[in-house]
Amino acid sequence: MAETIAFYTLSVLILGLAVLVVTAKNTVHSVVSLVMTFLCVAALYVVLEAEFLAVIQILVYAGGIVVLYLFVVMLVNVGRPPEEHRDPRRLSVLGLGLAGAMLLEVAGIVAYSYSRSTSSVTAPAGPSPVQGNTEELGWLLYTDYLIPFELASVLLLVAMVGAIVLARRDL
Amino acid sequence: MIDTVFWPLVKIVVLLNAVMVSVTFMTLLERKVIAWAQSRLGPMRVGPYGVLQAIADPIKLILKEDITPAKADKVMFTLAPIMSLVPAFVVFAVIPFGADPFYYVADINVGLLFIVSVTSIGVYGIILAGWASNSKYPLLASLRASAQLISYEIAVTMTLVSLILTAGTLSMVGIVEAQQEAGVWFGFIQPVAFVLVLIGGLAETNRAPFDMPEAEQELTGGFHTEYSGMRFALFFLAEYANMIVISAVIVVLFWGGWLRPFPSVDALAVLDYIPQWCWFFFKMFMVLYLFIWIRATLPRYRYDQLMRIGWKVLIPIAIANVVITAVVKVLL
Amino acid sequence: MMEITPAHYTVLSAALFSIGVIGVLVRRNIIIIFMAIELMLNAVNINLVAHSQQVENLVGQAFVVFVIAVAAAEAAVGLGIILAFYRNKETVNIDEMNVMRW
C-alpha cells in the first residue's frame, strides 16, 4: 500500500518535472526542474530498496552534474534567447511526431514483452558472501565487474583531461 | 503506527526546534567570542550581558519588510532560501546523539554518504539566490560559491573514504560503535583526515577564512545582498545549521560521538555517569568554538589561493591518505 | 492497479524516455538538449533498478553505477564543448552549430 502511494506520487512528480525541463522558457528554471526530477528519481530508488544508488544519484547527479549545468548556463549568459533564431529547414513538428512514434514503439515493446512473459526470468546470481545493498553492490563491482569498473575510472580520467583542454582560453 | 510515524515525528519536531534555538544562541556566542578576541564587550544592552540579544535578533528579522527586487526572478528568488535551508535540516535525521535509538531519528546503512549527498544539494540555494537577484555582485558571489563548494566537496568526500575504510561501515551509529570497539577515537588514528575535514568543512559552510561567497568588503555582502527580512534570516539559519551539522559530523567521525574519553580504559568508568548526550553536546560545542575562534583569528584567503589550496594541496593529501589507509588496513 | 509490478516502472520509464526524446528533437538550446539526454539516461536507470529488484539480482544496479559514471563524463566533456563553442560563436543554438571548422 505504501509502495503504491509512493510510486504514483513520485511518478507524477517525475513526469511533471521532466515536462517542465523540456518546456521551460528560462534555462535556469529548466535546470532547477532537472534537479527536482533527479531527487524524485532518487526517492524512487529508495522505494525500490536501492539505497546506495539513491545516495549516489543525489551525490553525483544533483550535487555534481547539475551544478555543472547551472554553472555553464550562467557563464553562457546569452543576450538573445537561443530559440529566437529560426532555421527554415528545421521542422519541430516533425520532431514531435517522431517522438510520438518513439513512444508508440516503446509502448508496443512493453505490451508485447509483458503479454508473453510466461517464463519469468530466474535470478542467476549466486549467493553473495556479504549482506546489505551497499556491501553486495561493492562486492559485485570489485569481483565480477572489476574490469568495467576500472574502465569507467579511465573514462572519467579521459573526460577530465578533455574538459580541461576544451575549457582552456586559447582553443 | 505509533512507533513508525508518531515518535519519529515528535523527534523531528523537537530536533528542528532545538536546532533553531541553538542557531540563535550561536549567533550570540559568535558575537561575544569575537568581541572578546578583539577586547570588546559585544552585545550588552538586551538582558543581562546581552543574552536576550539572541531573541531580539530573530524578532527584528521577522518584523522587517521582505523586499523582492523588481527585476528579480520571483519564483527562484523565493525558492533559493528554502533550497539552502532544507538540506541543512534534513541531515540531522541521521546524526546519533546517543547510543540508544531514542537519541536519533534514523540509523540508515548509508548514513555518512547520505550526509555528504544531502549537504551537496545546499549549493543550489546559494547559486540560485545569486542568479535570481539579477544583480552583479550576488551573481559573482554565487559563481565563486559554486566553484568553491564543488572543489572542496571532492576533498572532503575523498577524506571521508579513508574514514569509511577505518570504520568499515557507513552507518553513523556503526562508526561510533567501531570507535568503541577500537578503544580509541578515530581522531587519533586519522589526524590528517581530521584536519582535512575541518578545513573542508570551513570551506563548505562558507566560514572565514573561506567566506568568499559573502566577502563583505569586495562583494557588498555576497550572494544574499538583495535579500532582507525573513528570507535573509533563512540563509542565516541555513549557514549556522550547516556549521552545527559539520561539527556534529566531526564529533561522530573523529571524536567518538557519545563516547567518553578513553572508552577502553576501565579506570575512567566513573565518567560514564555523565550522560552520553552531554558528552556529545560538549564536544560539539568545542568544535563550534573552534570555528568561531578561527574566524576571529585568520584573515580571508584570496580567491586564487583558495582554489589552489583546494585542488593542489587538499585533494592530493586526501588521496594519499586514502591510499595509506588502505595499505595499512590490508597489512594489519 | 494497487499492486506495483515492474510493468508499472517500465511504463514510467518509457514515458520519461519519451519526454527526453521530445526535448532532444524539439528544443534548439543545446544545454536543454543535454538535460533531455540526462532524463533519458535516468529513464533507463529506473528500468534497470526496477528489474534488478524484481529478479533479486544486483547486476542491474551495477550497470546503473556505470551509467552514472558515463553520464558524468558526458556532461563534463559536453559542457566543455559548449563553453568552447560559445566563446567563438556567442550562441548556444544548435541550428547555428553547422560548421565543421572556424
Coordinates of C-alpha atoms in Angstrom, one line a residue:
Chain A
M1 CA 0.0 0.0 0.0
A2 CA 2.7 2.4 1.0
E3 CA 4.7 1.5 -2.1
T4 CA 1.6 2.1 -4.3
I5 CA 1.1 5.6 -2.9
A6 CA 4.8 6.4 -3.1
F7 CA 5.1 5.1 -6.7
Y8 CA 2.2 7.1 -8.0
T9 CA 3.1 10.3 -6.2
L10 CA 6.7 10.1 -7.4
S11 CA 5.7 9.1 -10.9
V12 CA 3.5 12.2 -11.2
L13 CA 6.3 14.4 -9.8
I14 CA 9.0 12.9 -12.0
L15 CA 7.0 13.2 -15.2
G16 CA 5.6 16.6 -14.4
L17 CA 9.0 18.0 -13.6
A18 CA 10.5 16.3 -16.7
V19 CA 7.9 18.1 -18.8
L20 CA 9.0 21.3 -17.2
V21 CA 12.6 20.6 -18.0
V22 CA 11.9 20.4 -21.7
T23 CA 9.3 23.1 -21.9
A24 CA 10.6 25.9 -19.6
K25 CA 11.4 29.1 -21.4
N26 CA 14.2 30.0 -19.0
T27 CA 17.2 27.7 -19.0
V28 CA 17.8 28.1 -15.2
H29 CA 14.2 27.1 -14.5
S30 CA 14.8 24.0 -16.6
V31 CA 17.9 23.2 -14.6
V32 CA 16.1 23.5 -11.3
S33 CA 13.3 21.2 -12.6
L34 CA 16.0 18.8 -13.6
V35 CA 17.4 18.7 -10.0
M36 CA 14.0 18.1 -8.6
T37 CA 13.4 15.3 -11.1
F38 CA 16.7 13.7 -10.1
L39 CA 15.8 14.0 -6.4
C40 CA 12.4 12.3 -7.1
V41 CA 14.2 9.5 -9.0
A42 CA 16.5 9.0 -6.0
A43 CA 13.3 8.7 -3.8
L44 CA 12.1 6.1 -6.3
Y45 CA 15.3 4.1 -5.8
V46 CA 14.7 4.2 -2.1
V47 CA 11.2 2.7 -2.7
L48 CA 13.0 0.0 -4.8
E49 CA 15.3 -0.7 -1.8
A50 CA 18.4 0.5 -3.7
E51 CA 19.6 2.9 -1.0
F52 CA 23.2 3.1 -2.3
L53 CA 22.1 4.1 -5.7
A54 CA 19.7 6.7 -4.3
V55 CA 22.5 8.3 -2.4
I56 CA 24.9 8.1 -5.4
Q57 CA 22.1 9.6 -7.6
I58 CA 21.9 12.6 -5.3
L59 CA 25.6 12.9 -4.8
V60 CA 26.7 12.6 -8.5
Y61 CA 23.7 13.9 -10.4
A62 CA 22.1 16.5 -8.2
G63 CA 25.2 17.6 -6.3
G64 CA 27.7 17.4 -9.2
I65 CA 26.5 17.2 -12.8
V66 CA 23.6 19.6 -12.5
V67 CA 25.7 22.2 -10.6
L68 CA 28.0 22.0 -13.7
Y69 CA 25.0 22.7 -15.9
L70 CA 24.0 25.6 -13.8
F71 CA 27.5 26.9 -13.9
V72 CA 27.6 26.7 -17.7
V73 CA 24.1 28.3 -18.0
M74 CA 25.4 31.3 -16.0
L75 CA 28.6 31.6 -17.9
V76 CA 26.8 31.3 -21.2
N77 CA 24.8 34.5 -20.5
V78 CA 23.2 34.9 -23.9
G79 CA 21.9 38.3 -24.9
R80 CA 19.2 36.9 -27.2
P81 CA 17.3 33.7 -26.3
P82 CA 18.6 30.8 -28.4
E83 CA 15.1 29.8 -29.5
E84 CA 14.6 33.0 -31.4
H85 CA 16.7 32.0 -34.3
R86 CA 14.5 30.1 -36.7
D87 CA 16.1 27.8 -39.3
P88 CA 13.5 27.3 -42.1
R89 CA 14.9 23.9 -42.7
R90 CA 14.1 22.9 -39.1
L91 CA 10.8 21.1 -38.6
S92 CA 10.0 21.0 -34.9
V93 CA 6.6 19.4 -35.6
L94 CA 8.4 16.6 -37.3
G95 CA 10.4 16.2 -34.1
L96 CA 7.2 16.0 -32.0
G97 CA 5.8 13.4 -34.5
L98 CA 9.0 11.3 -34.3
A99 CA 8.9 11.5 -30.5
G100 CA 5.3 10.3 -30.6
A101 CA 6.3 7.4 -32.9
M102 CA 9.1 6.5 -30.4
L103 CA 6.6 6.5 -27.5
L104 CA 4.3 4.2 -29.5
E105 CA 7.2 1.9 -30.3
V106 CA 8.3 1.7 -26.7
A107 CA 4.7 1.1 -25.6
G108 CA 4.4 -1.7 -28.2
I109 CA 7.6 -3.3 -27.0
V110 CA 6.5 -3.1 -23.3
A111 CA 3.0 -4.5 -24.1
Y112 CA 4.4 -7.3 -26.3
S113 CA 7.1 -8.4 -23.9
Y114 CA 4.7 -8.4 -20.9
S115 CA 1.9 -10.3 -22.8
R116 CA 4.2 -13.2 -23.4
S117 CA 6.4 -13.1 -20.3
T118 CA 5.3 -16.6 -19.1
S119 CA 8.8 -17.8 -18.4
S120 CA 9.8 -15.4 -15.6
V121 CA 13.4 -14.6 -15.5
T122 CA 15.1 -16.5 -12.8
A123 CA 17.9 -15.0 -10.8
P124 CA 21.3 -16.4 -11.9
A125 CA 23.1 -14.7 -9.1
G126 CA 25.0 -16.8 -6.7
P127 CA 24.7 -16.2 -3.0
S128 CA 26.6 -13.1 -2.2
P129 CA 29.1 -13.5 0.7
V130 CA 28.0 -10.2 2.2
Q131 CA 24.8 -8.7 3.4
G132 CA 23.2 -5.3 2.7
N133 CA 22.7 -3.4 -0.5
T134 CA 25.9 -1.3 -0.4
E135 CA 28.1 -4.3 0.5
E136 CA 26.6 -6.6 -2.1
L137 CA 26.9 -3.9 -4.8
G138 CA 30.5 -3.3 -3.8
W139 CA 31.3 -7.0 -3.9
L140 CA 29.8 -7.2 -7.4
L141 CA 31.7 -4.2 -8.7
Y142 CA 35.1 -5.4 -7.3
T143 CA 34.8 -9.0 -8.4
D144 CA 32.7 -9.7 -11.5
Y145 CA 32.7 -6.2 -12.8
L146 CA 36.2 -5.2 -11.9
I147 CA 37.4 -4.5 -15.5
P148 CA 34.3 -2.4 -16.4
F149 CA 34.8 -0.6 -13.2
E150 CA 38.4 0.2 -13.9
L151 CA 37.4 1.2 -17.5
A152 CA 34.9 3.6 -16.1
S153 CA 37.6 5.2 -14.0
V154 CA 39.8 5.6 -17.0
L155 CA 36.8 7.0 -18.9
L156 CA 36.4 9.6 -16.2
L157 CA 40.0 10.5 -16.3
V158 CA 39.9 11.0 -20.0
A159 CA 36.8 13.1 -19.7
M160 CA 38.5 15.2 -17.0
V161 CA 41.5 15.8 -19.3
G162 CA 39.2 16.5 -22.2
A163 CA 37.2 19.0 -20.3
I164 CA 40.2 20.8 -19.1
V165 CA 41.7 21.0 -22.6
L166 CA 38.4 22.3 -24.0
A167 CA 37.9 24.9 -21.3
R168 CA 41.4 26.4 -22.0
R169 CA 41.2 30.0 -23.2
D170 CA 43.4 29.6 -26.3
L171 CA 41.3 26.9 -28.0
Chain B
M1 CA 1.8 3.1 13.6
I2 CA 2.8 4.9 16.8
D3 CA 6.3 3.6 16.6
T4 CA 6.8 4.2 12.9
V5 CA 5.0 7.5 12.5
F6 CA 4.3 9.3 15.7
W7 CA 7.6 9.0 17.6
P8 CA 9.8 9.9 14.7
L9 CA 7.6 12.9 14.0
V10 CA 7.8 14.1 17.6
K11 CA 11.6 13.6 17.5
I12 CA 11.8 15.6 14.3
V13 CA 9.8 18.5 15.7
V14 CA 11.9 18.6 18.8
L15 CA 15.2 18.3 16.9
L16 CA 14.2 21.1 14.4
N17 CA 13.2 23.4 17.2
A18 CA 16.4 22.6 19.1
V19 CA 18.5 23.4 16.0
M20 CA 16.7 26.7 15.5
V21 CA 17.1 27.8 19.1
S22 CA 20.8 26.8 19.1
V23 CA 21.3 28.7 15.9
T24 CA 20.0 31.9 17.5
F25 CA 22.3 31.4 20.5
M26 CA 25.2 30.5 18.2
T27 CA 25.0 34.0 16.7
L28 CA 25.2 35.5 20.2
L29 CA 28.1 33.2 21.1
E30 CA 29.9 34.2 17.9
R31 CA 29.5 37.9 18.5
K32 CA 30.6 37.6 22.1
V33 CA 33.6 35.4 21.3
I34 CA 34.8 37.7 18.5
A35 CA 34.2 40.7 20.8
W36 CA 36.3 39.2 23.5
A37 CA 39.0 38.3 20.9
Q38 CA 39.1 42.0 19.9
S39 CA 38.9 43.3 23.5
R40 CA 35.4 44.5 23.2
L41 CA 32.3 43.6 25.2
G42 CA 29.9 42.6 22.4
P43 CA 26.1 43.0 22.8
M44 CA 25.4 44.1 26.3
R45 CA 22.1 46.0 26.1
V46 CA 19.4 43.3 25.8
G47 CA 19.1 41.4 29.0
P48 CA 21.9 40.6 31.4
Y49 CA 25.2 40.5 29.5
G50 CA 23.2 40.7 26.3
V51 CA 21.9 37.1 26.4
L52 CA 18.4 38.2 25.2
Q53 CA 20.0 39.6 22.0
A54 CA 19.6 36.1 20.6
I55 CA 15.8 36.5 20.9
A56 CA 15.8 40.2 19.8
D57 CA 17.6 39.5 16.5
P58 CA 15.1 36.9 15.1
I59 CA 12.2 39.2 16.1
K60 CA 13.8 42.1 14.3
L61 CA 14.3 40.0 11.2
I62 CA 10.7 38.7 11.2
L63 CA 9.2 42.1 11.6
K64 CA 11.4 43.7 8.9
E65 CA 9.9 44.3 5.4
D66 CA 10.5 41.5 3.0
I67 CA 11.7 43.1 -0.3
T68 CA 11.7 41.4 -3.6
P69 CA 13.7 43.4 -6.2
A70 CA 11.6 44.5 -9.2
K71 CA 13.8 42.7 -11.8
A72 CA 14.3 39.6 -9.8
D73 CA 13.1 36.2 -10.9
K74 CA 10.2 35.9 -8.4
V75 CA 9.9 32.1 -8.2
M76 CA 13.6 31.4 -7.9
F77 CA 14.1 34.3 -5.5
T78 CA 11.6 32.7 -3.2
L79 CA 12.8 29.1 -3.8
A80 CA 16.5 29.8 -3.1
P81 CA 16.4 30.3 0.7
I82 CA 14.2 27.2 1.0
M83 CA 16.6 25.2 -1.1
S84 CA 19.6 26.2 1.1
L85 CA 17.7 25.6 4.4
V86 CA 16.1 22.2 3.8
P87 CA 19.2 20.2 3.2
A88 CA 20.9 21.7 6.3
F89 CA 18.0 20.4 8.4
V90 CA 17.4 17.1 6.7
V91 CA 20.9 15.9 7.7
F92 CA 20.0 16.0 11.4
A93 CA 17.9 12.9 10.8
V94 CA 20.9 10.5 10.8
I95 CA 23.1 12.1 13.5
P96 CA 23.1 9.9 16.6
F97 CA 23.3 11.9 19.8
G98 CA 23.4 8.8 21.9
A99 CA 23.7 5.0 21.7
D100 CA 20.0 4.4 22.5
P101 CA 17.6 4.6 19.5
F102 CA 15.8 7.2 21.5
Y103 CA 18.6 9.7 20.7
Y104 CA 18.4 9.6 16.9
V105 CA 15.7 9.7 14.3
A106 CA 17.0 7.1 11.9
D107 CA 20.1 4.9 11.6
I108 CA 20.4 4.2 7.8
N109 CA 23.1 1.9 6.5
V110 CA 24.4 4.6 4.1
G111 CA 24.3 7.3 6.8
L112 CA 27.6 9.0 6.0
L113 CA 27.0 9.1 2.2
F114 CA 23.5 10.4 2.9
I115 CA 25.0 13.3 4.8
V116 CA 27.6 14.1 2.1
S117 CA 25.0 13.9 -0.7
V118 CA 22.3 15.9 1.0
T119 CA 24.7 18.7 2.0
S120 CA 25.9 18.8 -1.6
I121 CA 22.4 20.0 -2.6
G122 CA 22.7 23.1 -0.4
V123 CA 24.8 24.8 -3.0
Y124 CA 21.7 25.3 -5.2
G125 CA 20.3 27.8 -2.7
I126 CA 23.4 29.9 -3.0
I127 CA 23.7 29.7 -6.8
L128 CA 20.0 30.4 -7.3
A129 CA 20.0 33.3 -4.8
G130 CA 22.8 35.0 -6.7
W131 CA 21.2 34.4 -10.1
A132 CA 17.7 35.3 -9.1
S133 CA 18.7 38.6 -7.6
N134 CA 19.5 39.8 -11.1
S135 CA 22.4 41.9 -9.7
K136 CA 26.0 41.7 -10.5
Y137 CA 27.7 41.2 -7.1
P138 CA 25.4 38.4 -6.0
L139 CA 25.9 36.7 -9.3
L140 CA 29.7 36.9 -8.9
A141 CA 29.4 35.6 -5.4
S142 CA 27.3 32.7 -6.5
L143 CA 29.7 31.7 -9.2
R144 CA 32.5 31.8 -6.7
A145 CA 30.4 29.8 -4.3
S146 CA 29.6 27.1 -6.7
A147 CA 33.2 26.6 -7.8
Q148 CA 34.4 26.7 -4.2
L149 CA 31.8 24.3 -2.8
I150 CA 32.3 21.7 -5.6
S151 CA 36.1 21.8 -5.2
Y152 CA 36.1 21.3 -1.5
E153 CA 33.4 18.7 -1.7
I154 CA 35.8 16.5 -3.6
A155 CA 38.5 16.9 -0.9
V156 CA 36.1 16.2 1.9
T157 CA 34.5 13.2 0.3
M158 CA 37.9 11.7 -0.5
T159 CA 38.9 12.2 3.1
L160 CA 35.7 10.5 4.3
V161 CA 36.6 7.5 2.2
S162 CA 39.6 6.9 4.4
L163 CA 37.4 7.2 7.4
I164 CA 35.0 4.7 6.0
L165 CA 37.9 2.3 5.4
T166 CA 39.0 2.7 9.0
A167 CA 35.5 2.2 10.4
G168 CA 34.3 -0.5 7.9
T169 CA 30.8 0.9 7.9
L170 CA 28.8 3.8 6.5
S171 CA 26.3 3.9 9.3
M172 CA 26.8 6.8 11.7
V173 CA 25.9 4.7 14.7
G174 CA 28.2 2.0 13.4
I175 CA 31.1 4.4 13.1
V176 CA 30.8 5.3 16.8
E177 CA 30.5 1.7 17.7
A178 CA 33.6 0.9 15.7
Q179 CA 35.4 3.5 17.8
Q180 CA 34.2 1.9 20.9
E181 CA 35.5 -1.5 19.7
A182 CA 38.8 0.0 18.7
G183 CA 39.0 1.6 22.1
V184 CA 40.3 4.8 20.6
W185 CA 38.7 7.8 18.9
F186 CA 39.4 7.9 15.1
G187 CA 40.7 11.4 15.6
F188 CA 43.9 9.8 17.0
I189 CA 44.1 7.2 14.2
Q190 CA 43.4 9.7 11.4
P191 CA 44.7 13.1 12.4
V192 CA 45.4 14.1 8.8
A193 CA 41.8 13.3 7.9
F194 CA 40.5 15.4 10.8
V195 CA 42.5 18.5 9.7
L196 CA 41.3 18.0 6.1
V197 CA 37.7 17.6 7.1
L198 CA 38.0 20.7 9.4
I199 CA 39.4 22.8 6.5
G200 CA 36.9 21.4 4.0
G201 CA 34.1 22.0 6.5
L202 CA 35.1 25.6 6.9
A203 CA 35.0 26.0 3.1
E204 CA 31.8 24.1 2.7
T205 CA 30.0 26.2 5.2
N206 CA 31.5 29.4 3.8
R207 CA 33.1 30.3 7.1
A208 CA 36.1 32.6 7.5
P209 CA 38.8 32.3 6.3
F210 CA 37.0 30.9 3.3
D211 CA 33.9 33.1 3.3
M212 CA 34.4 34.1 -0.4
P213 CA 30.7 33.9 -1.3
E214 CA 29.8 36.6 1.2
A215 CA 33.0 38.6 1.4
E216 CA 31.5 41.9 2.6
Q217 CA 34.4 44.1 1.6
E218 CA 34.6 43.0 -2.0
L219 CA 31.1 41.8 -2.9
T220 CA 28.9 44.2 -0.7
G221 CA 27.5 41.2 1.2
G222 CA 27.8 38.4 -1.3
F223 CA 25.0 36.2 -2.6
H224 CA 22.4 37.5 -0.2
T225 CA 22.9 41.2 -0.9
E226 CA 19.4 41.6 -2.3
Y227 CA 17.7 39.6 0.5
S228 CA 16.1 41.2 3.5
G229 CA 13.9 40.3 6.4
M230 CA 12.8 36.7 6.9
R231 CA 14.3 35.4 3.7
F232 CA 17.7 36.7 4.8
A233 CA 17.1 35.0 8.1
L234 CA 16.6 31.7 6.3
F235 CA 20.0 32.0 4.7
F236 CA 21.5 32.9 8.1
L237 CA 19.7 29.9 9.7
A238 CA 21.0 27.6 6.9
E239 CA 24.6 28.7 7.4
Y240 CA 24.6 28.2 11.1
A241 CA 22.7 24.9 10.8
N242 CA 25.4 23.8 8.4
M243 CA 28.0 24.7 10.9
I244 CA 26.2 22.6 13.6
V245 CA 26.0 19.7 11.1
I246 CA 29.7 19.8 10.3
S247 CA 30.6 20.0 14.0
A248 CA 28.3 17.0 14.7
V249 CA 29.8 15.0 11.8
I250 CA 33.3 15.8 13.0
V251 CA 32.4 14.7 16.5
V252 CA 30.8 11.5 15.3
L253 CA 33.7 10.6 12.9
F254 CA 36.7 11.8 14.9
W255 CA 35.9 12.4 18.5
G256 CA 33.9 9.4 19.4
G257 CA 30.4 10.7 19.2
W258 CA 28.7 10.0 22.5
L259 CA 31.7 8.0 23.9
R260 CA 33.6 9.3 27.0
P261 CA 37.3 10.0 26.7
F262 CA 39.4 6.8 26.6
P263 CA 36.4 4.4 26.1
S264 CA 38.6 1.4 26.7
V265 CA 40.2 2.5 30.0
D266 CA 38.1 1.0 32.8
A267 CA 39.7 3.2 35.4
L268 CA 37.8 6.1 33.9
A269 CA 34.5 4.3 34.1
V270 CA 33.3 6.9 36.6
L271 CA 32.9 9.3 33.6
D272 CA 30.1 7.1 32.4
Y273 CA 27.9 8.8 35.0
I274 CA 27.8 11.8 32.7
P275 CA 25.0 11.1 30.2
Q276 CA 26.1 10.2 26.6
W277 CA 24.3 13.2 25.1
C278 CA 26.1 15.5 27.4
W279 CA 29.5 14.3 26.0
F280 CA 28.1 14.7 22.5
F281 CA 27.0 18.3 23.0
F282 CA 30.1 19.2 24.9
K283 CA 32.3 18.0 22.0
M284 CA 30.1 19.7 19.5
F285 CA 30.4 22.9 21.5
M286 CA 34.2 22.6 21.4
V287 CA 34.2 22.3 17.6
L288 CA 31.8 25.2 17.2
Y289 CA 34.0 27.3 19.4
L290 CA 37.0 26.3 17.3
F291 CA 35.1 27.6 14.2
I292 CA 34.4 30.9 15.8
W293 CA 38.0 31.1 17.1
I294 CA 39.3 30.6 13.6
R295 CA 37.0 33.3 12.2
A296 CA 38.2 35.7 14.9
T297 CA 41.9 34.9 14.2
L298 CA 42.6 34.3 10.5
P299 CA 42.2 36.8 7.6
R300 CA 40.3 35.8 4.5
Y301 CA 42.1 34.0 1.7
R302 CA 42.3 35.4 -1.8
Y303 CA 40.2 33.5 -4.3
D304 CA 43.0 32.0 -6.3
Q305 CA 44.8 31.0 -3.1
L306 CA 41.6 29.3 -2.0
M307 CA 41.3 27.3 -5.3
R308 CA 45.0 26.4 -5.2
I309 CA 44.7 25.1 -1.6
G310 CA 41.7 23.1 -2.6
W311 CA 43.0 21.5 -5.7
K312 CA 46.7 21.3 -5.3
V313 CA 47.0 20.6 -1.6
L314 CA 43.9 19.2 0.0
I315 CA 42.9 16.8 -2.8
P316 CA 46.4 15.2 -3.2
I317 CA 46.7 14.8 0.6
A318 CA 43.2 13.3 0.8
I319 CA 44.0 10.8 -2.0
A320 CA 47.4 9.9 -0.4
N321 CA 45.6 9.4 2.9
V322 CA 43.1 7.0 1.3
V323 CA 45.9 5.0 -0.2
I324 CA 47.9 4.9 3.0
T325 CA 44.8 3.9 5.0
A326 CA 44.0 1.1 2.5
V327 CA 47.6 -0.2 2.6
V328 CA 47.7 -0.2 6.4
K329 CA 44.3 -1.8 6.6
V330 CA 45.4 -4.6 4.3
L331 CA 48.7 -5.1 6.1
L332 CA 47.1 -5.3 9.5
Chain C
M1 CA -3.8 -1.1 -10.2
M2 CA -2.9 -1.4 -6.5
E3 CA 0.0 -3.8 -6.8
I4 CA 3.1 -2.2 -8.2
T5 CA 4.8 -4.5 -10.7
P6 CA 7.9 -3.9 -12.8
A7 CA 5.5 -3.2 -15.6
H8 CA 4.5 0.0 -13.8
Y9 CA 8.1 1.0 -13.6
T10 CA 8.6 0.2 -17.3
V11 CA 5.7 2.4 -18.3
L12 CA 7.1 5.2 -16.1
S13 CA 10.5 4.7 -17.6
A14 CA 9.1 4.7 -21.2
A15 CA 7.2 7.9 -20.5
L16 CA 10.2 9.6 -19.1
F17 CA 12.3 8.4 -22.0
S18 CA 9.8 9.8 -24.5
I19 CA 9.8 13.2 -22.7
G20 CA 13.6 13.2 -23.1
V21 CA 13.3 12.3 -26.8
I22 CA 10.8 15.2 -27.3
G23 CA 13.3 17.5 -25.6
V24 CA 16.2 16.4 -27.9
L25 CA 14.1 16.6 -31.1
V26 CA 12.2 19.8 -30.5
R27 CA 14.3 22.2 -28.4
R28 CA 17.1 24.2 -30.0
N29 CA 19.1 25.2 -26.9
I30 CA 21.9 22.8 -26.7
I31 CA 22.0 22.9 -22.9
I32 CA 18.4 21.8 -22.7
I33 CA 19.1 19.1 -25.2
F34 CA 21.9 17.8 -22.9
M35 CA 19.5 17.9 -20.0
A36 CA 17.0 15.9 -22.0
I37 CA 19.7 13.3 -22.6
E38 CA 20.2 13.1 -18.9
L39 CA 16.5 12.5 -18.5
M40 CA 16.7 9.6 -21.0
L41 CA 19.6 8.1 -19.1
N42 CA 17.6 8.3 -15.9
A43 CA 14.7 6.6 -17.5
V44 CA 17.0 3.7 -18.4
N45 CA 18.3 3.6 -14.8
I46 CA 14.8 3.4 -13.4
N47 CA 14.1 0.4 -15.6
L48 CA 17.4 -1.3 -14.6
V49 CA 16.8 -0.8 -10.9
A50 CA 13.2 -1.9 -11.0
H51 CA 14.0 -5.2 -12.8
S52 CA 17.1 -5.8 -10.7
Q53 CA 14.8 -5.7 -7.7
Q54 CA 12.3 -8.0 -9.2
V55 CA 14.8 -10.7 -10.1
E56 CA 16.7 -10.1 -6.9
N57 CA 19.9 -9.7 -8.8
L58 CA 22.1 -6.7 -8.2
V59 CA 23.8 -6.7 -11.7
G60 CA 21.2 -4.2 -12.9
Q61 CA 22.2 -1.8 -10.1
A62 CA 25.9 -2.3 -11.0
F63 CA 25.0 -1.2 -14.5
V64 CA 23.4 1.9 -13.1
V65 CA 26.7 2.8 -11.5
F66 CA 28.3 2.7 -14.9
V67 CA 25.6 4.7 -16.5
I68 CA 26.0 7.4 -13.9
A69 CA 29.8 7.4 -14.5
V70 CA 29.3 7.7 -18.2
A71 CA 26.7 10.5 -17.7
A72 CA 29.2 12.4 -15.6
A73 CA 31.9 12.0 -18.2
E74 CA 29.5 13.1 -20.9
A75 CA 28.4 16.1 -19.0
A76 CA 31.9 17.3 -18.4
V77 CA 33.1 16.9 -22.0
G78 CA 29.8 18.1 -23.5
L79 CA 29.7 21.3 -21.3
G80 CA 33.3 21.9 -22.2
I81 CA 32.5 21.8 -25.9
I82 CA 29.5 24.1 -25.3
L83 CA 31.7 26.6 -23.5
A84 CA 34.4 26.5 -26.2
F85 CA 31.8 26.9 -28.9
Y86 CA 30.1 29.8 -27.1
R87 CA 33.4 31.6 -26.7
N88 CA 33.8 31.5 -30.5
K89 CA 30.3 31.9 -31.9
E90 CA 28.4 33.6 -29.0
T91 CA 25.5 31.2 -29.3
V92 CA 24.1 28.0 -27.8
N93 CA 21.6 27.5 -30.6
I94 CA 22.1 24.1 -32.1
D95 CA 20.9 25.2 -35.5
E96 CA 23.9 27.6 -35.7
M97 CA 26.3 24.9 -34.9
N98 CA 26.6 23.9 -38.6
V99 CA 30.2 24.5 -39.4
M100 CA 32.9 21.9 -39.2
R101 CA 35.7 24.5 -38.6
W102 CA 36.1 28.2 -38.0

